[in-house]
Amino acid sequence: MEIYKGNIISADSYDQLNVIENGYVVVENGFIKEVLSSLPEEYKDEKITDYGDDLIIPAFSDLHIHGSQYAQRGLGMDKLLFDWLNEYTFPQESNFRDLNYAKAIYAKLIRELLRHGTFHVILFTTIHYEACDLLFKMLDKAGMYAYTGLVNMDMNSPDYYVDKTDESLAKTEKFIIEHSDNEKVKPILTPRFAPTCSKTLLSGLGELAKKYDLGLQTHLVESKAEAAWAKELYPEFGSDGEIYEKLGLLQGSGPKIFAHVIFPSEVEERILSEYNAISVHCPDATSSVIAGIMPAKKMKEKGLRIALGTDVGAGHFIGIYHQVARAAQISKMKDFYEGDDQTINLANAFYMGTAEGGSIFDRAGKIKKGYRFNALVIENMLDREYERPISDALERFCYHGDDRNIKERFIDGKKIDPDKVYEEIIEI
Ligand code: GUN
Ligand code: FE
């Protein structure tokens, strides 16, 4: 048993931060046994690690990141989606046919995710089996919680970076079969987006969803041009979302993860609700190549689930804590230009980046009894000279902090060191 003392902050509900000043987290076998404001007699003889004024918070979840695009982070940010895909992303991703390239980039990616406190991730990869298999093994060795899958694309893609339909389906099924028995890292269907996927490919993936009871990640109504193109290619369906529904990709019991969701129609809203799907808000990506802002507050009011993603490389920072701050920031922009009460606050966004994102992993995302102790110790970022409530330290970290302010990282109750993990995974 271990006991950690500090200022505990967790978002147990969308509207509220739970703050326990000078509280105690009792951890046993990797799980939180109790969260207490004072220590009862029974624990008096136990060893206590005292983090003083520092914060103990849940580790972050990134529900939309392109692992392969870590190599192009911060590049092409002045482009819009289609130019960015054609000029930067497709040529760069095609490099993952070289396993040495893949290994170097994926190892750095994992080290950075861990450094920045993201322990639960849903990743896009590329169309290359070996590289995707390698990423899977690296995530497993790093002890992370993850879903990942081979990217499917069989049309409207460059000749040097496209699969034949049956090849794409065969590789995907092989990947699923060979990676289906891992506790923490799991396969998920990953069609890039409707415009690069034929009907035969999507229908085939729909069959795999049923056969292997899988979840789905893809991009949904991410720009007006994308939504219009999807409709043009699939005129028999009413909207982008219906393509996935009608072709059977939502029939598995795994998580349904839709990135961006900038322009949800009533059809998308019905689908998101009916399938208990998560929309992933990626504030940086949305301010760069996507160029539109998710109507997050309106969607929450309709009871829809929203988590956060970095969408690296369409987004440029790897820390979800920055996305927490940016989600609040850009909601004010949306409100300013469109009106109609669109702002969300820091607590709302922190909930998205921890509790909601963590909810698709097993008992992750909260500092709460019964949850895994997947947690971060953040140095208290307040100035002694200027007394403020402890929750302000969290706000300052999200807006102003970085990985240097993360003093300790725990996965399943065990301390981890991102540099050591890097040394291990680069050996695979
Ligand atoms: N839509 C299709 N491919 C991509 C991609 O790689 N990134 C983002 N953000 N949107 C996409
Ligand atoms: Fe994306």
Coordinates of C-alpha atoms and ligand atoms in Angstrom, one line a residue:
M1 CA 0.0 0.0 0.0
E2 CA 1.1 3.5 -0.8
I3 CA -0.2 6.8 0.5
Y4 CA 0.3 10.1 -1.3
K5 CA -0.4 13.5 0.2
G6 CA -1.1 16.7 -1.8
N7 CA -3.7 19.0 -3.2
I8 CA -6.0 16.6 -5.1
I9 CA -8.0 17.9 -8.1
S10 CA -10.2 15.7 -10.2
A11 CA -13.2 16.5 -12.4
D12 CA -15.9 14.0 -11.3
S13 CA -18.6 15.9 -13.2
Y14 CA -18.7 18.2 -16.2
D15 CA -19.5 21.3 -14.2
Q16 CA -17.3 21.0 -11.2
L17 CA -13.7 20.4 -10.0
N18 CA -13.4 18.3 -6.9
V19 CA -10.6 19.8 -4.8
I20 CA -9.3 18.3 -1.6
E21 CA -6.6 20.5 -0.1
N22 CA -3.9 18.5 1.8
G23 CA -5.7 15.3 1.0
Y24 CA -4.5 11.7 0.9
V25 CA -4.7 9.1 -1.9
V26 CA -4.4 5.5 -0.7
V27 CA -3.3 3.2 -3.4
E28 CA -3.3 -0.5 -3.4
N29 CA -2.3 -2.8 -6.3
G30 CA -2.4 0.0 -8.7
F31 CA -6.0 1.1 -7.8
I32 CA -7.2 4.0 -5.6
K33 CA -8.5 2.5 -2.4
E34 CA -9.5 5.7 -0.8
V35 CA -9.4 9.5 -1.3
L36 CA -9.4 11.2 2.1
S37 CA -9.3 14.7 3.5
S38 CA -7.7 13.5 6.7
L39 CA -5.9 10.3 7.6
P40 CA -7.7 7.8 9.9
E41 CA -5.9 5.9 12.7
E42 CA -5.6 2.7 10.6
Y43 CA -3.1 4.3 8.2
K44 CA -1.0 6.2 10.8
D45 CA 1.9 3.7 10.6
E46 CA 2.0 3.6 6.9
K47 CA 4.7 5.4 4.9
I48 CA 3.3 8.6 3.4
T49 CA 4.8 10.4 0.4
D50 CA 4.2 14.0 1.0
Y51 CA 4.0 16.2 -2.1
G52 CA 3.3 19.3 0.0
D53 CA 1.6 22.1 -1.9
D54 CA 1.8 20.2 -5.2
L55 CA -1.3 18.9 -7.1
I56 CA -2.3 15.3 -7.6
I57 CA -4.4 15.1 -10.7
P58 CA -5.6 12.3 -13.1
A59 CA -3.4 11.6 -16.1
F60 CA -4.7 12.9 -19.4
S61 CA -6.4 11.1 -22.3
D62 CA -5.8 12.0 -26.0
L63 CA -8.6 10.5 -28.0
H64 CA -7.4 11.7 -31.4
I65 CA -3.7 11.8 -32.4
H66 CA -2.0 10.6 -35.5
G67 CA 1.1 8.9 -34.2
S68 CA 2.7 9.0 -37.6
Q69 CA 2.3 12.7 -37.8
Y70 CA 4.5 13.4 -34.8
A71 CA 7.2 13.8 -37.5
Q72 CA 5.5 16.7 -39.0
R73 CA 4.3 18.5 -35.9
G74 CA 4.2 22.3 -36.3
L75 CA 4.6 22.1 -40.1
G76 CA 2.2 23.3 -42.7
M77 CA 0.1 25.0 -40.2
D78 CA -0.9 27.8 -42.6
K79 CA -2.5 25.3 -45.0
L80 CA -6.1 24.1 -45.0
L81 CA -7.1 20.5 -44.8
F82 CA -6.8 19.2 -48.4
D83 CA -3.6 21.1 -49.2
W84 CA -2.1 20.1 -45.9
L85 CA -3.0 16.4 -46.6
N86 CA -1.6 16.4 -50.1
E87 CA 1.5 18.6 -49.6
Y88 CA 2.6 17.5 -46.1
T89 CA 0.7 14.5 -44.7
F90 CA 0.5 11.9 -47.4
P91 CA 4.2 12.2 -48.5
Q92 CA 5.3 12.2 -44.8
E93 CA 3.1 9.2 -43.8
S94 CA 4.3 7.2 -46.8
N95 CA 7.8 7.1 -45.1
F96 CA 6.4 4.6 -42.6
R97 CA 7.0 1.8 -45.1
D98 CA 10.6 2.1 -43.7
L99 CA 10.5 0.4 -40.3
N100 CA 13.6 2.3 -39.0
Y101 CA 11.8 5.6 -39.7
A102 CA 8.7 4.3 -38.0
K103 CA 10.6 3.1 -35.0
A104 CA 12.4 6.4 -34.5
I105 CA 9.3 8.5 -34.8
Y106 CA 7.0 6.3 -32.7
A107 CA 9.6 6.0 -29.9
K108 CA 9.9 9.7 -29.7
L109 CA 6.1 10.1 -29.8
I110 CA 5.6 7.8 -26.9
R111 CA 8.3 9.5 -24.8
E112 CA 6.7 12.9 -25.5
L113 CA 3.2 11.6 -24.6
L114 CA 4.5 10.2 -21.3
R115 CA 6.5 13.4 -20.6
H116 CA 3.4 15.5 -21.1
G117 CA 1.2 13.3 -18.9
T118 CA -0.9 11.5 -21.5
F119 CA -1.2 7.9 -20.6
H120 CA -4.4 7.0 -22.5
V121 CA -4.5 7.4 -26.2
I122 CA -6.4 6.6 -29.4
L123 CA -4.0 6.7 -32.3
F124 CA -4.2 6.8 -36.1
T125 CA -1.2 5.3 -37.8
T126 CA -0.5 4.7 -41.5
I127 CA -1.4 2.0 -44.0
H128 CA 1.7 0.0 -43.2
Y129 CA 1.2 -3.3 -41.3
E130 CA 4.7 -3.7 -39.9
A131 CA 4.9 -0.1 -38.6
C132 CA 1.5 -0.4 -37.0
D133 CA 2.4 -3.7 -35.4
L134 CA 5.6 -2.0 -34.1
L135 CA 3.6 0.8 -32.6
F136 CA 1.3 -1.6 -30.9
K137 CA 4.2 -3.4 -29.3
M138 CA 5.8 -0.2 -28.2
L139 CA 2.6 1.1 -26.6
D140 CA 2.3 -2.3 -24.8
K141 CA 5.9 -2.2 -23.5
A142 CA 5.4 1.4 -22.4
G143 CA 2.5 0.3 -20.2
M144 CA 0.1 2.7 -21.9
Y145 CA -3.6 2.4 -22.4
A146 CA -4.4 2.6 -26.1
Y147 CA -6.5 1.8 -29.1
T148 CA -4.9 1.9 -32.5
G149 CA -5.5 0.5 -36.0
L150 CA -4.2 0.4 -39.5
V151 CA -5.4 3.3 -41.5
N152 CA -7.8 2.4 -44.4
M153 CA -7.7 4.3 -47.7
D154 CA -8.3 3.0 -51.2
M155 CA -9.3 6.0 -53.3
N156 CA -8.7 9.7 -53.7
S157 CA -5.2 9.2 -52.4
P158 CA -1.9 9.5 -54.1
D159 CA -0.5 6.5 -56.1
Y160 CA 2.4 6.2 -53.6
Y161 CA 0.1 6.0 -50.6
V162 CA -3.0 4.0 -51.2
D163 CA -4.1 0.4 -50.8
K164 CA -6.2 -1.9 -53.0
T165 CA -9.5 -2.5 -51.3
D166 CA -9.0 -6.2 -50.7
E167 CA -5.4 -5.6 -49.5
S168 CA -6.6 -3.0 -47.0
L169 CA -9.3 -5.3 -45.6
A170 CA -7.0 -8.4 -45.4
K171 CA -4.3 -6.4 -43.6
T172 CA -6.9 -5.0 -41.2
E173 CA -8.3 -8.4 -40.3
K174 CA -4.8 -9.8 -39.8
F175 CA -4.0 -6.9 -37.5
I176 CA -7.2 -7.5 -35.5
I177 CA -6.6 -11.2 -35.1
E178 CA -3.0 -10.8 -34.1
H179 CA -3.6 -8.0 -31.6
S180 CA -6.9 -9.0 -30.0
D181 CA -5.7 -10.4 -26.7
N182 CA -3.9 -7.5 -25.1
E183 CA -5.4 -6.1 -21.9
K184 CA -4.3 -2.5 -22.3
V185 CA -3.7 -1.9 -26.0
K186 CA -6.6 -2.8 -28.3
P187 CA -7.3 -2.6 -32.0
I188 CA -9.9 -0.3 -33.5
L189 CA -11.2 0.2 -37.0
T190 CA -9.5 3.3 -38.6
P191 CA -10.9 4.4 -42.0
R192 CA -9.2 7.7 -42.7
F193 CA -12.4 9.5 -43.7
A194 CA -15.2 8.8 -46.1
P195 CA -13.6 10.6 -49.1
T196 CA -10.7 8.2 -49.2
C197 CA -12.7 5.1 -48.6
S198 CA -14.8 3.2 -51.2
K199 CA -18.2 1.7 -50.4
T200 CA -16.8 -1.8 -50.7
L201 CA -14.0 -1.0 -48.3
L202 CA -16.3 0.6 -45.7
S203 CA -18.8 -2.3 -46.0
G204 CA -16.0 -4.7 -45.5
L205 CA -15.0 -2.8 -42.4
G206 CA -18.6 -3.0 -41.3
E207 CA -18.4 -6.7 -41.5
L208 CA -15.2 -6.7 -39.4
A209 CA -16.9 -4.5 -36.8
K210 CA -19.6 -7.1 -36.4
K211 CA -17.4 -10.2 -36.6
Y212 CA -14.8 -8.9 -34.1
D213 CA -17.1 -6.6 -32.1
L214 CA -14.9 -3.6 -32.8
G215 CA -15.0 0.1 -32.2
L216 CA -14.4 2.8 -34.8
Q217 CA -12.3 6.0 -35.1
T218 CA -12.6 8.4 -38.0
H219 CA -12.9 12.1 -38.9
L220 CA -16.5 13.4 -39.1
V221 CA -17.9 16.6 -40.6
E222 CA -14.5 18.2 -40.0
S223 CA -14.9 20.9 -42.6
K224 CA -17.6 22.2 -44.9
A225 CA -15.6 21.0 -47.9
E226 CA -15.1 17.5 -46.4
A227 CA -18.8 17.2 -45.5
A228 CA -19.8 18.3 -49.0
W229 CA -17.3 15.9 -50.6
A230 CA -18.5 13.0 -48.6
K231 CA -22.1 13.7 -49.6
E232 CA -21.2 14.0 -53.2
L233 CA -19.4 10.6 -53.1
Y234 CA -22.2 9.0 -51.1
P235 CA -25.4 10.6 -52.4
E236 CA -27.5 7.7 -51.2
F237 CA -26.8 8.8 -47.6
G238 CA -28.1 11.9 -45.9
S239 CA -24.8 12.9 -44.2
D240 CA -21.3 12.0 -43.3
G241 CA -22.3 10.1 -40.2
E242 CA -24.9 8.0 -41.9
I243 CA -22.3 6.5 -44.2
Y244 CA -20.7 4.8 -41.2
E245 CA -24.0 3.8 -39.7
K246 CA -25.6 2.4 -42.8
L247 CA -22.5 0.5 -43.9
G248 CA -22.4 -1.2 -40.5
L249 CA -19.3 0.3 -38.9
L250 CA -21.1 1.2 -35.7
Q251 CA -22.4 -2.3 -34.9
G252 CA -19.5 -3.4 -32.7
S253 CA -19.5 -2.7 -29.0
G254 CA -16.1 -1.0 -29.0
P255 CA -15.8 2.8 -28.6
K256 CA -17.0 5.0 -31.4
I257 CA -14.7 8.0 -31.7
F258 CA -15.3 10.8 -34.1
A259 CA -12.7 13.6 -34.5
H260 CA -13.7 17.3 -34.9
V261 CA -17.5 17.2 -35.5
I262 CA -17.5 20.8 -36.5
F263 CA -20.8 20.8 -38.4
P264 CA -23.0 18.1 -36.9
S265 CA -26.5 17.9 -38.6
E266 CA -29.5 16.5 -36.8
V267 CA -28.5 13.1 -38.3
E268 CA -25.0 13.2 -36.8
E269 CA -26.5 14.3 -33.4
R270 CA -28.9 11.4 -33.5
I271 CA -26.1 9.0 -34.4
L272 CA -23.7 10.3 -31.7
S273 CA -26.4 9.9 -29.1
E274 CA -27.8 6.6 -30.2
Y275 CA -24.3 4.9 -30.3
N276 CA -23.0 6.7 -27.2
A277 CA -20.2 8.0 -29.4
I278 CA -17.5 10.4 -28.3
S279 CA -16.8 13.5 -30.4
V280 CA -13.2 14.6 -30.0
H281 CA -12.5 18.3 -29.8
C282 CA -9.1 19.2 -31.0
P283 CA -8.7 23.0 -30.4
D284 CA -5.3 23.5 -31.9
A285 CA -6.0 21.5 -35.1
T286 CA -9.3 23.3 -35.4
S287 CA -7.5 26.7 -35.3
S288 CA -5.1 25.6 -38.0
V289 CA -5.8 23.1 -40.8
I290 CA -9.4 22.3 -39.9
A291 CA -10.5 26.0 -39.5
G292 CA -13.8 25.6 -37.7
I293 CA -14.8 25.3 -34.1
M294 CA -16.9 22.4 -32.6
P295 CA -20.1 23.7 -31.1
A296 CA -19.0 22.0 -27.8
K297 CA -21.4 23.8 -25.5
K298 CA -24.5 23.2 -27.6
M299 CA -23.5 19.5 -28.0
K300 CA -23.1 19.1 -24.3
E301 CA -26.5 20.6 -23.7
K302 CA -27.9 17.9 -26.0
G303 CA -26.2 15.3 -23.7
L304 CA -23.5 14.3 -26.2
R305 CA -20.1 13.2 -25.0
I306 CA -17.0 15.2 -25.8
A307 CA -13.4 14.4 -25.1
L308 CA -10.2 16.2 -26.2
G309 CA -7.5 15.4 -28.7
T310 CA -4.3 17.0 -29.9
D311 CA -4.7 15.8 -33.5
V312 CA -1.0 16.0 -33.9
G313 CA 0.1 16.8 -36.7
A314 CA -3.0 19.0 -37.6
G315 CA -2.5 20.2 -34.0
H316 CA 1.0 21.2 -32.9
F317 CA 1.3 20.7 -29.1
I318 CA 1.4 17.2 -27.6
G319 CA 0.1 18.2 -24.1
I320 CA -3.6 17.7 -23.6
Y321 CA -3.4 20.3 -20.7
H322 CA -2.8 22.9 -23.4
Q323 CA -5.9 21.7 -25.3
V324 CA -7.9 22.1 -22.0
A325 CA -6.9 25.8 -22.0
R326 CA -7.4 26.2 -25.7
A327 CA -10.9 24.6 -25.6
A328 CA -11.9 27.3 -23.2
Q329 CA -10.2 30.1 -25.2
I330 CA -11.6 29.3 -28.6
S331 CA -15.1 28.8 -27.2
K332 CA -15.0 32.5 -26.5
M333 CA -14.0 33.2 -30.1
K334 CA -17.0 31.1 -31.3
D335 CA -19.2 33.0 -28.9
F336 CA -17.8 36.4 -30.0
Y337 CA -18.4 35.7 -33.7
E338 CA -21.6 33.7 -33.5
G339 CA -23.1 34.7 -30.1
D340 CA -25.7 32.4 -28.6
D341 CA -23.9 31.5 -25.3
Q342 CA -21.1 29.1 -26.6
T343 CA -18.4 29.5 -23.9
I344 CA -17.1 26.6 -21.9
N345 CA -14.9 27.0 -18.8
L346 CA -11.7 25.4 -17.5
A347 CA -13.5 22.8 -15.4
N348 CA -15.6 21.7 -18.4
A349 CA -12.6 21.3 -20.5
F350 CA -10.6 19.6 -17.8
Y351 CA -13.4 17.1 -17.5
M352 CA -13.2 16.4 -21.2
G353 CA -9.4 15.9 -21.1
T354 CA -9.5 13.6 -18.1
A355 CA -12.8 12.0 -17.0
E356 CA -14.6 11.7 -20.3
G357 CA -11.5 10.7 -22.3
G358 CA -10.6 8.2 -19.6
S359 CA -14.0 6.7 -19.6
I360 CA -13.4 4.5 -22.5
F361 CA -10.4 2.9 -20.8
D362 CA -10.9 0.7 -17.9
R363 CA -11.4 2.8 -14.7
A364 CA -9.2 5.7 -15.8
G365 CA -9.5 9.5 -15.7
K366 CA -10.4 10.4 -12.1
I367 CA -8.8 10.5 -8.7
K368 CA -11.6 8.5 -7.2
K369 CA -12.1 5.3 -5.2
G370 CA -11.9 2.3 -7.5
Y371 CA -10.1 4.0 -10.3
R372 CA -6.6 3.2 -11.4
F373 CA -3.9 5.4 -10.0
N374 CA -2.9 6.8 -13.4
A375 CA -1.9 10.2 -12.1
L376 CA 0.4 13.2 -12.2
V377 CA 2.0 15.3 -9.6
I378 CA 2.1 18.9 -10.8
E379 CA 4.2 21.4 -9.0
N380 CA 2.1 24.1 -7.3
M381 CA 2.3 26.9 -9.8
L382 CA 1.0 29.7 -7.5
D383 CA 3.2 32.5 -6.2
R384 CA 3.5 32.6 -2.5
E385 CA 3.2 36.4 -2.6
Y386 CA -0.3 36.2 -4.2
E387 CA -2.6 34.0 -2.4
R388 CA -5.1 32.2 -4.6
P389 CA -7.4 29.2 -4.3
I390 CA -5.6 25.9 -5.1
S391 CA -7.7 25.3 -8.3
D392 CA -6.0 28.4 -9.8
A393 CA -2.8 26.3 -9.8
L394 CA -4.5 23.9 -12.2
E395 CA -5.6 26.7 -14.5
R396 CA -2.1 28.2 -14.5
F397 CA -0.7 24.8 -15.4
C398 CA -3.1 24.3 -18.3
Y399 CA -2.4 27.8 -19.7
H400 CA 1.1 28.4 -18.6
G401 CA 2.8 25.1 -17.7
D402 CA 4.6 22.4 -19.6
D403 CA 6.2 19.0 -19.0
R404 CA 8.8 20.6 -16.7
N405 CA 6.1 21.2 -14.1
I406 CA 5.1 17.5 -14.0
K407 CA 7.1 16.2 -11.2
E408 CA 5.9 12.6 -11.0
R409 CA 4.0 10.2 -13.3
F410 CA 2.2 7.1 -12.2
I411 CA 0.7 4.4 -14.3
D412 CA -1.2 1.6 -12.5
G413 CA 0.3 2.9 -9.3
K414 CA 3.9 2.6 -10.6
K415 CA 6.2 5.6 -11.1
I416 CA 7.4 5.9 -14.6
D417 CA 10.3 7.7 -16.2
P418 CA 9.7 8.6 -19.9
D419 CA 13.4 8.5 -20.8
K420 CA 13.8 5.0 -19.4
V421 CA 10.7 3.9 -21.3
Y422 CA 12.2 5.4 -24.4
E423 CA 15.4 3.3 -23.9
E424 CA 13.3 0.2 -23.6
I425 CA 11.0 0.7 -26.6
I426 CA 13.8 1.7 -29.0
E427 CA 15.2 -1.8 -28.4
I428 CA 12.1 -3.6 -29.7
Ligands
GUN1 N1 -9.0 14.0 -42.5 C1 -8.4 13.0 -43.3 N2 -7.2 12.8 -42.9 C2 -6.9 13.6 -41.9 C3 -5.7 13.8 -41.1 O1 -4.7 13.2 -41.2 N3 -5.9 14.7 -40.1 C4 -7.0 15.4 -39.9 N4 -7.0 16.3 -38.9 N5 -8.1 15.3 -40.7 C5 -8.0 14.4 -41.7
FE2 FE -7.0 13.9 -37.4

